[in-house]
């Protein structure tokens, strides 16, 4: 099959011939139909997060089951599936207490560099990325890394649910558990931030404040449910949010991955409010907070992949789309061929796109 390989950080991806073996007992071979380009891929391409290389990146995808291993009962060839990097074992302490995104069982969730699911004619090892490697015509994954979806759901929209949408929506609904009427601010309205905004609207949040440096993104945010917009070019972001809300928000979401915006997310809270950090802050970067704020019961927490239970959450997101509540068509800025993947990342870097998808 063809796959896009990252050989070195800050180098373009190279389309190469790669092989996948037949599925092991609990593995599923998927014909990739669509793969989204996510900012997290770019973080790894730029070396902000480490990963053994060479590797096939990509982790937001949907496709059709081609072959299943001898012990797989959950899916059969022909089923439509969305992938999720939050592969779970179902038996460890984290899984049995309901926090499946924190599963660390290495028999299902492989450590970087440990997988043999990809191979090629070259001598060096080719690494699978986040148990998926979606920038390839086929994916070999554990059966607990996929969810079946209804066949009338367009796969190019379903792919988005696999990472960006579940991460933003889940941060609001699962991690922060936003209640109807509460005020919400979202810093960074890219693919993930828009899902947080749309999720806040679905959850019935009161005011939803979108914050982004790109006016086009702010405009779209309004369509997806934002009630107010804040442009950092117009002055101090924290002050603008405080003025809009009369003192601060109940919930803020940092959906960018930077020290300054993480600090802003905490500073814009009302007393008793909670900041949820969704963005991937560069590895090793520390953030600074005012200790006094904890006396006013302000809280800060992380959210990983929207604290998802993806086999429950993703079919619900599909239903929200079908019922016109989740506006997935608005996410797609460009449909690309695998050979155009580097252009897609260049456009993401230039802030021109919300989501580009590779259609195979
Ligand atoms: N303040 C507010 N918004 C900003 C700022 C800033 N200082 N700088 C950039 N932005 C906006 C961009 O204009 C863009 O709309 O942040 C958005 C980032 O969006 P994307 O690049 O599309 O990123 P996305 O895929 O949504 O991921 C965001 O979430 O899961 C993580 O790894 C991911 O850290 C990344 C974050």
XYZ file of C-alpha atoms and ligand atoms in Angstrom:
396
model
C 0.000 0.000 0.000
C 0.977 3.669 -0.209
C 1.675 5.516 3.030
C 3.062 8.948 3.991
C 6.263 8.429 5.982
C 7.911 10.943 8.330
C 11.658 10.251 8.237
C 12.934 13.257 10.202
C 11.341 16.151 12.059
C 10.784 19.325 10.041
C 11.023 17.368 6.772
C 8.156 16.767 4.316
C 6.306 13.447 4.470
C 7.345 11.006 1.719
C 4.835 8.726 -0.047
C 6.284 5.206 -0.029
C 5.336 1.556 -0.502
C 4.625 -0.088 2.840
C 3.264 -3.511 3.856
C 0.855 -4.625 6.560
C 0.654 -8.224 7.745
C -2.577 -10.226 8.142
C -4.507 -9.414 11.325
C -3.479 -11.166 14.549
C -6.237 -12.748 16.726
C -7.663 -9.443 18.042
C -6.632 -7.188 15.155
C -8.679 -5.657 12.350
C -7.455 -4.617 8.909
C -9.222 -1.501 7.656
C -9.315 0.020 4.169
C -8.769 3.689 4.979
C -11.328 5.891 3.243
C -10.636 9.240 4.905
C -7.903 10.625 7.168
C -8.030 14.086 8.737
C -4.975 16.292 9.222
C -4.831 17.259 12.902
C -2.606 19.811 14.571
C -1.244 17.075 16.845
C 0.337 15.396 13.776
C 2.059 18.715 13.113
C 3.306 18.920 16.726
C 5.079 15.568 16.152
C 6.303 16.585 12.665
C 7.878 19.681 14.214
C 9.475 17.679 17.034
C 7.493 19.442 19.795
C 6.614 15.942 20.980
C 8.990 13.001 20.600
C 8.173 9.853 18.591
C 10.471 7.166 17.178
C 11.044 7.690 13.441
C 10.553 6.759 10.657
C 6.802 6.610 11.286
C 3.499 6.781 9.460
C 1.487 9.533 11.171
C -2.276 10.166 11.093
C -4.820 9.332 13.791
C -8.210 10.756 12.715
C -9.833 8.355 10.301
C -12.721 6.303 9.062
C -12.858 3.328 6.762
C -14.288 -0.068 5.928
C -13.307 -3.334 7.619
C -11.442 -5.597 5.217
C -10.287 -8.552 7.344
C -10.634 -9.532 10.983
C -8.487 -11.716 13.271
C -9.659 -15.111 14.553
C -10.948 -13.805 17.926
C -12.699 -10.669 16.690
C -16.483 -10.677 17.141
C -17.218 -6.918 17.313
C -16.953 -6.234 13.564
C -17.037 -8.115 10.251
C -15.735 -7.284 6.762
C -17.792 -4.500 5.181
C -18.604 -2.712 8.457
C -18.013 1.041 8.508
C -15.802 2.137 11.380
C -14.253 5.217 12.948
C -10.860 4.766 14.590
C -9.816 6.188 17.938
C -6.338 6.387 19.426
C -7.871 5.775 22.864
C -7.606 2.008 22.499
C -8.710 0.350 25.752
C -8.197 -3.079 27.370
C -11.417 -3.024 29.396
C -9.874 -4.758 32.415
C -7.230 -2.491 34.015
C -8.019 -0.206 36.996
C -8.535 2.845 34.765
C -10.856 1.010 32.358
C -12.944 -0.627 35.070
C -13.374 2.706 36.868
C -14.595 4.290 33.639
C -11.481 6.230 32.593
C -10.707 4.248 29.473
C -8.637 7.057 27.884
C -6.070 6.489 30.635
C -5.656 2.767 29.835
C -1.964 1.938 29.641
C -2.179 -1.788 28.974
C 0.634 -2.378 26.513
C -0.989 -5.495 25.083
C -3.587 -3.224 23.447
C -1.956 0.218 23.581
C 1.523 -0.222 22.236
C 4.429 1.842 23.467
C 5.952 4.042 20.740
C 8.283 1.895 18.682
C 6.939 -1.445 19.973
C 4.529 -2.270 17.135
C 5.309 -4.528 14.169
C 2.163 -3.616 12.278
C 4.002 -1.844 9.464
C 6.938 -3.040 7.431
C 8.797 -2.143 4.270
C 11.604 -3.284 2.040
C 14.118 -0.990 3.790
C 16.097 -2.407 6.667
C 15.078 0.033 9.386
C 11.918 -0.333 11.444
C 8.792 1.573 10.440
C 6.800 2.796 13.432
C 3.045 2.856 13.858
C 1.738 6.139 15.319
C -0.761 6.177 18.215
C -1.808 2.598 17.427
C -3.340 3.723 14.110
C -1.137 5.332 11.376
C -3.972 6.693 9.258
C -1.944 8.352 6.482
C -1.946 5.016 4.676
C -4.270 3.091 2.396
C -4.793 0.433 5.070
C -4.619 0.371 8.873
C -4.003 -2.638 11.094
C -5.418 -1.898 14.538
C -6.619 -3.561 17.751
C -10.364 -4.250 17.718
C -10.731 -1.937 20.748
C -9.480 1.019 18.691
C -12.590 1.195 16.509
C -16.297 1.892 16.741
C -18.918 0.707 14.267
C -21.129 3.407 12.776
C -24.272 3.441 10.657
C -23.594 3.069 6.943
C -25.557 6.147 5.899
C -23.101 8.377 7.780
C -20.693 9.983 5.233
C -17.226 8.607 6.021
C -15.428 11.909 5.343
C -17.445 13.531 8.129
C -17.251 10.480 10.374
C -13.430 10.635 10.263
C -13.476 14.025 11.980
C -15.300 12.551 14.943
C -12.345 10.182 15.463
C -10.101 12.850 16.975
C -10.822 16.562 16.613
C -14.539 16.438 17.279
C -14.480 13.948 20.164
C -11.578 15.874 21.754
C -13.355 19.249 21.743
C -16.884 17.980 22.396
C -15.712 15.526 25.056
C -13.695 18.199 26.898
C -16.933 20.145 27.354
C -19.379 17.307 27.962
C -17.245 14.585 29.606
C -14.281 16.347 31.259
C -15.781 19.665 32.363
C -19.404 18.447 32.431
C -20.712 21.882 31.456
C -24.251 22.431 32.764
C -27.097 24.144 30.927
C -26.831 27.915 31.313
C -23.149 28.038 32.387
C -20.773 30.446 30.649
C -17.996 29.044 28.472
C -14.932 30.556 26.783
C -12.943 28.692 24.139
C -9.418 29.916 23.299
C -8.335 28.694 19.859
C -11.094 27.974 17.352
C -9.413 25.444 15.108
C -10.936 22.038 14.394
C -10.857 21.031 18.066
C -11.969 24.409 19.458
C -14.955 24.515 17.060
C -16.010 21.098 18.373
C -15.829 22.508 21.922
C -18.061 25.409 20.830
C -20.541 23.128 19.055
C -20.431 20.784 22.090
C -21.144 23.681 24.464
C -24.149 24.610 22.324
C -25.405 20.988 22.432
C -24.906 20.975 26.232
C -27.085 24.090 26.506
C -24.355 26.452 27.756
C -25.467 30.055 28.272
C -22.897 32.406 26.827
C -20.276 30.814 24.631
C -17.307 33.098 23.961
C -15.043 32.240 21.028
C -11.482 33.615 21.130
C -9.220 33.425 18.069
C -6.719 35.623 16.229
C -8.292 34.729 12.861
C -11.497 36.715 12.076
C -12.729 34.031 9.634
C -12.605 31.433 12.421
C -14.551 33.753 14.715
C -17.235 34.146 12.080
C -17.641 30.380 11.707
C -17.640 29.993 15.515
C -20.756 32.155 15.623
C -22.461 29.808 13.168
C -21.584 26.802 15.358
C -23.013 28.300 18.531
C -20.731 31.060 19.880
C -22.775 33.928 21.330
C -19.807 36.333 21.624
C -16.415 36.688 19.991
C -13.154 38.061 21.356
C -10.351 39.126 19.045
C -6.942 39.325 20.799
C -6.013 42.168 18.388
C -8.580 44.370 20.180
C -6.799 44.251 23.544
C -6.228 42.099 26.594
C -8.207 38.866 26.186
C -8.775 38.280 29.902
C -10.105 41.788 30.400
C -12.434 41.493 27.391
C -13.886 38.227 28.768
C -14.278 39.713 32.267
C -16.131 42.707 30.822
C -18.429 40.523 28.721
C -19.340 38.258 31.639
C -19.245 40.666 34.554
C -16.295 38.965 36.245
C -15.314 35.779 34.436
C -16.598 32.496 33.018
C -17.638 29.236 34.679
C -15.587 27.220 32.204
C -12.679 28.039 29.934
C -11.053 25.718 27.407
C -7.536 26.181 26.095
C -7.522 24.535 22.675
C -4.241 25.686 21.252
C -1.371 24.334 23.372
C 0.573 27.419 24.461
C 1.839 28.697 27.811
C 0.315 32.199 27.401
C -3.127 30.971 26.406
C -3.151 28.324 29.163
C -2.415 31.097 31.671
C -5.158 33.251 30.121
C -7.645 30.388 30.448
C -7.095 30.291 34.228
C -7.073 34.071 34.633
C -10.462 34.526 32.924
C -12.373 32.280 35.361
C -15.052 33.494 37.738
C -14.576 32.379 41.358
C -15.268 28.636 41.439
C -14.647 28.282 37.693
C -12.671 25.549 35.976
C -10.082 25.840 33.196
C -9.692 22.753 31.019
C -6.471 22.394 29.039
C -7.067 20.557 25.776
C -4.156 21.834 23.637
C -0.835 19.997 23.634
C 1.516 22.395 25.412
C 5.087 21.706 24.169
C 6.801 18.876 26.032
C 8.668 20.196 29.108
C 6.974 23.640 29.036
C 5.831 24.879 32.479
C 2.946 27.274 33.057
C 2.628 29.892 35.834
C -0.501 30.652 37.863
C -1.340 33.052 40.680
C -1.579 31.013 43.903
C -4.248 33.334 45.326
C -6.717 32.175 42.685
C -6.946 28.753 44.339
C -8.435 30.436 47.425
C -11.353 31.434 45.214
C -11.761 27.753 44.272
C -10.603 28.229 40.712
C -9.505 24.930 39.229
C -7.387 23.799 36.310
C -7.482 20.326 34.770
C -6.276 18.404 31.744
C -8.476 16.696 29.186
C -7.153 13.832 27.101
C -9.102 12.990 23.938
C -12.195 14.509 25.524
C -12.166 11.910 28.366
C -14.055 9.817 25.846
C -15.862 6.498 26.039
C -15.711 6.423 22.287
C -17.948 3.394 21.692
C -20.735 5.378 23.378
C -19.784 8.946 22.453
C -19.080 8.521 18.726
C -22.416 6.936 17.738
C -24.088 9.758 19.706
C -22.085 12.329 17.745
C -23.207 10.634 14.524
C -26.818 11.007 15.701
C -26.227 14.686 16.549
C -24.983 15.177 12.993
C -27.968 13.323 11.524
C -30.321 15.516 13.571
C -28.649 18.749 12.427
C -27.091 19.602 15.802
C -23.439 18.939 14.912
C -22.369 20.924 11.859
C -19.613 18.661 10.579
C -19.746 19.901 6.944
C -18.433 23.258 8.156
C -15.206 21.663 9.400
C -13.937 20.527 5.995
C -11.814 23.161 4.246
C -10.177 20.903 1.656
C -10.289 17.362 0.311
C -6.837 16.176 -0.742
C -5.146 13.164 -2.282
C -2.474 11.411 -0.213
C 0.134 12.901 -2.577
C -1.024 16.416 -1.540
C -0.560 15.853 2.188
C 2.374 18.263 2.615
C 0.321 21.100 1.078
C -2.389 20.313 3.588
C 0.035 20.709 6.497
C 1.493 23.906 4.999
C -2.033 25.364 4.846
C -2.707 24.295 8.431
C 0.499 26.015 9.542
C -0.540 29.176 7.710
C -3.891 29.039 9.556
C -5.804 28.765 6.266
C -7.778 25.611 7.083
C -10.082 24.244 9.724
C -9.716 20.619 8.672
C -8.192 19.165 5.523
C -8.982 15.533 4.869
C -7.189 12.977 2.730
C -9.702 11.014 0.673
C -8.333 7.653 -0.515
N -5.184 33.248 20.730
C -6.299 32.635 20.264
N -6.300 31.829 19.173
C -5.151 31.657 18.515
C -3.939 32.274 18.942
C -3.985 33.091 20.104
N -2.909 33.704 20.584
N -2.953 31.879 18.093
C -3.516 31.047 17.176
N -4.845 30.915 17.430
C -5.847 30.076 16.734
C -5.608 29.853 15.257
O -6.066 30.969 14.493
C -6.424 28.591 14.991
O -7.758 28.897 14.633
O -5.838 28.757 17.278
C -6.417 27.845 16.334
C -5.626 26.527 16.312
O -6.303 25.659 15.487
P -5.664 24.460 14.629
O -4.323 24.835 14.153
O -6.705 24.039 13.636
O -5.470 23.315 15.738
P -6.421 22.110 16.199
O -6.290 20.954 15.259
O -7.780 22.631 16.525
O -5.691 21.669 17.555
C -5.585 22.563 18.656
O -5.663 20.851 20.334
O -5.588 18.533 20.330
C -4.864 19.702 20.401
O -2.774 19.041 19.466
C -3.867 19.855 19.291
O -2.633 21.465 20.525
C -3.533 21.298 19.445
C -4.872 21.914 19.805
